[in-house]
Short mmCIF file of C-alpha atoms in Angstrom, two decimals:
data_model
loop_
_atom_site.label_atom_id
_atom_site.label_comp_id
_atom_site.label_asym_id
_atom_site.label_seq_id
_atom_site.Cartn_x
_atom_site.Cartn_y
_atom_site.Cartn_z
CA MET A 1192 1.55 -14.82 23.60
CA THR A 1193 4.01 -14.46 20.76
CA CYS A 1194 6.33 -17.41 20.22
CA TYR A 1195 9.47 -17.37 18.11
CA THR A 1196 12.21 -19.51 16.67
CA GLU A 1197 15.20 -19.12 14.39
CA TYR A 1198 15.28 -20.52 10.88
CA HIS A 1199 18.59 -21.07 9.09
CA SER A 1200 18.10 -20.04 5.47
CA PRO A 1201 20.39 -19.51 2.48
CA LEU A 1202 20.09 -15.79 3.34
CA GLY A 1203 21.22 -16.20 6.93
CA ILE A 1204 19.23 -16.59 10.11
CA LEU A 1205 15.58 -15.58 9.97
CA LEU A 1206 13.57 -14.93 13.11
CA LEU A 1207 10.02 -16.30 12.85
CA ALA A 1208 7.28 -15.13 15.22
CA ALA A 1209 3.72 -16.40 15.62
CA THR A 1210 0.65 -16.00 17.78
CA GLU A 1211 -2.15 -18.50 18.19
CA ARG A 1212 -3.81 -16.86 15.14
CA GLY A 1213 -0.87 -17.11 12.73
CA LEU A 1214 2.57 -15.99 11.65
CA SER A 1215 3.18 -12.44 12.88
CA GLY A 1216 6.79 -11.86 11.87
CA LEU A 1217 9.58 -13.04 9.62
CA TYR A 1218 12.69 -10.93 10.11
CA PHE A 1219 16.28 -11.04 8.90
CA GLU A 1220 18.95 -10.77 11.61
CA GLU A 1221 19.57 -7.09 10.99
CA HIS A 1222 16.05 -6.24 9.80
CA ARG A 1223 15.56 -2.51 9.84
CA TYR A 1224 12.29 -2.45 11.82
CA PHE A 1225 12.67 -5.45 14.12
CA LYS A 1226 11.87 -4.53 17.74
CA GLY A 1227 13.24 -7.55 19.60
CA THR A 1228 11.97 -10.64 21.40
CA ARG A 1229 11.81 -9.34 24.95
CA ASP A 1230 8.19 -10.37 25.62
CA TRP A 1231 8.25 -13.45 23.39
CA ARG A 1232 8.69 -17.12 24.25
CA ARG A 1233 11.07 -19.36 22.28
CA ASP A 1234 9.13 -22.36 20.94
CA ALA A 1235 10.31 -24.18 17.82
CA THR A 1236 7.35 -26.60 18.12
CA HIS A 1237 4.65 -23.94 17.71
CA PRO A 1238 2.39 -25.25 14.90
CA HIS A 1239 2.46 -22.03 12.83
CA LEU A 1240 6.24 -21.81 13.13
CA MET A 1241 6.73 -25.45 12.16
CA ARG A 1242 4.45 -25.01 9.14
CA THR A 1243 6.29 -21.84 8.12
CA MET A 1244 9.69 -23.54 8.36
CA ALA A 1245 8.49 -26.46 6.22
CA GLN A 1246 7.13 -24.08 3.59
CA LEU A 1247 10.33 -21.99 3.61
CA ASP A 1248 12.33 -25.20 3.04
CA GLU A 1249 10.17 -25.91 -0.01
CA TYR A 1250 10.43 -22.30 -1.25
CA PHE A 1251 14.22 -22.20 -1.06
CA ALA A 1252 14.38 -25.60 -2.79
CA GLY A 1253 12.28 -24.20 -5.66
CA ARG A 1254 9.28 -26.40 -4.85
CA ARG A 1255 6.87 -23.81 -3.41
CA ARG A 1256 5.51 -20.74 -5.15
CA VAL A 1257 2.61 -19.82 -2.85
CA PHE A 1258 2.61 -19.80 0.95
CA ASP A 1259 -0.55 -20.77 2.81
CA VAL A 1260 0.41 -20.22 6.43
CA PRO A 1261 -2.16 -18.20 8.40
CA LEU A 1262 -1.02 -14.64 9.09
CA ASP A 1263 -1.57 -12.38 12.10
CA MET A 1264 -0.03 -9.09 11.01
CA ALA A 1265 -0.55 -5.94 13.05
CA GLY A 1266 -0.90 -2.76 11.03
CA THR A 1267 -3.15 0.06 9.94
CA PRO A 1268 -5.98 -0.50 7.45
CA PHE A 1269 -3.82 1.20 4.78
CA GLN A 1270 -0.88 -1.08 5.54
CA GLY A 1271 -3.20 -4.09 5.40
CA ALA A 1272 -4.44 -3.04 1.96
CA VAL A 1273 -0.86 -2.68 0.72
CA TRP A 1274 0.19 -6.04 2.20
CA ASN A 1275 -2.83 -7.73 0.60
CA ALA A 1276 -1.82 -6.20 -2.74
CA LEU A 1277 1.67 -7.64 -2.28
CA MET A 1278 0.25 -11.11 -1.65
CA SER A 1279 -1.51 -10.95 -5.01
CA LEU A 1280 1.81 -10.56 -6.88
CA PRO A 1281 2.56 -13.86 -8.60
CA TYR A 1282 5.76 -15.79 -7.94
CA GLY A 1283 8.50 -14.68 -10.31
CA SER A 1284 6.84 -11.37 -11.16
CA THR A 1285 7.66 -7.84 -10.09
CA SER A 1286 5.71 -4.64 -9.66
CA THR A 1287 6.44 -1.02 -8.78
CA TYR A 1288 5.53 1.15 -5.82
CA GLN A 1289 3.35 3.19 -8.16
CA ALA A 1290 1.50 0.11 -9.40
CA ILE A 1291 0.86 -1.02 -5.82
CA ALA A 1292 -0.60 2.40 -4.98
CA GLN A 1293 -2.83 2.14 -8.05
CA ARG A 1294 -3.83 -1.42 -7.16
CA ILE A 1295 -5.21 -0.25 -3.80
CA ALA A 1296 -7.12 2.57 -5.56
CA ASN A 1297 -4.93 5.29 -4.09
CA PRO A 1298 -2.63 6.25 -7.01
CA LYS A 1299 -1.22 9.37 -5.33
CA ALA A 1300 -0.08 7.45 -2.24
CA ILE A 1301 3.13 6.12 -3.77
CA ARG A 1302 5.35 7.19 -0.86
CA ALA A 1303 2.87 5.92 1.73
CA ALA A 1304 2.65 2.61 -0.13
CA GLY A 1305 6.45 2.44 -0.11
CA THR A 1306 6.51 3.05 3.63
CA ALA A 1307 3.91 0.32 4.21
CA ILE A 1308 5.90 -2.07 2.03
CA GLY A 1309 9.03 -1.29 4.04
CA ARG A 1310 7.16 -1.99 7.29
CA ASN A 1311 5.96 -5.42 6.14
CA PRO A 1312 6.55 -7.65 9.19
CA VAL A 1313 6.45 -10.93 7.23
CA SER A 1314 9.21 -10.72 4.62
CA ILE A 1315 9.31 -13.34 1.85
CA ILE A 1316 5.82 -14.71 2.60
CA VAL A 1317 4.30 -11.28 1.99
CA PRO A 1318 6.56 -10.71 -1.02
CA CYS A 1319 7.74 -7.12 -0.66
CA HIS A 1320 10.94 -8.19 -2.45
CA ARG A 1321 8.90 -8.24 -5.69
CA VAL A 1322 8.48 -4.45 -5.67
CA LEU A 1323 10.97 -2.36 -7.65
CA GLY A 1324 11.51 1.32 -8.23
CA VAL A 1325 9.81 2.82 -11.28
CA SER A 1326 13.04 2.45 -13.28
CA GLY A 1327 13.34 -1.20 -12.27
CA ALA A 1328 15.94 -0.44 -9.61
CA LEU A 1329 16.34 -2.74 -6.62
CA SER A 1330 15.65 -0.46 -3.69
CA GLY A 1331 14.15 -0.30 -0.26
CA TYR A 1332 14.28 -3.82 1.15
CA ALA A 1333 14.51 -4.15 4.94
CA GLY A 1334 16.66 -7.27 4.55
CA GLY A 1335 19.09 -5.52 2.22
CA VAL A 1336 19.37 -5.21 -1.54
CA GLU A 1337 21.58 -8.31 -1.82
CA ARG A 1338 18.86 -10.48 -0.28
CA LYS A 1339 16.22 -8.88 -2.49
CA SER A 1340 18.34 -9.68 -5.54
CA PHE A 1341 18.80 -13.28 -4.36
CA LEU A 1342 15.04 -13.79 -3.87
CA LEU A 1343 14.22 -12.34 -7.28
CA GLU A 1344 16.86 -14.56 -8.90
CA LEU A 1345 15.54 -17.61 -7.04
CA GLU A 1346 12.03 -16.90 -8.28
CA SER A 1347 13.08 -16.12 -11.85
CA SER A 1348 15.06 -19.33 -12.13
CA SER A 1349 13.19 -22.30 -13.53
CA HIS A 1350 15.32 -24.39 -11.19
CA GLY A 1351 15.22 -22.80 -7.75
CA LYS A 1352 18.02 -24.99 -6.42
CA GLN A 1353 20.37 -23.73 -9.12
CA ALA A 1354 20.46 -20.25 -7.58
CA LEU A 1355 21.33 -21.77 -4.22
CA LEU A 1356 24.08 -23.96 -5.63
CA GLN A 1357 25.70 -21.05 -7.42
CA GLY A 1358 26.35 -19.52 -4.01
CA MET A 1359 24.83 -16.15 -4.81
CA ILE A 1360 24.87 -15.30 -1.11
CA ALA A 1361 26.80 -17.15 1.54
CA GLY A 1362 24.54 -17.66 4.52
#
């Protein structure tokens, strides 16, 4: 059974979903690939959801750089390889779609890697926002380019709270 709750973030409302095995989704309100909660049960006390919310609080306050919530992400083996590569990107760093394809030993699969990145069901925690176009352009984020920019600014700031206080995005 998938359980869900809403989390009020500086970027707006996030929908968090979890199974008994771990966090299975973290979606923005108008996330491009979100399929809905029809078969899910609302439960803000689910242990994985509570842990995720606590860690998101720390992240947005600039006190957390690595998430350690268990994940239960459904995807193909290729998508799993791409998502694992994303999780190895350090806080505050960026990469390119091409570099991710190379990292998974499939350097010609740049477009496929981009598609897998775009289908990441656990935004922020699996940091797809850290991937840029080859020219350094902000592109292709299911939560929108403004949110991607905010997350990169939050991570590049030595004082995470400062980005929030400057009101980069009203949530």
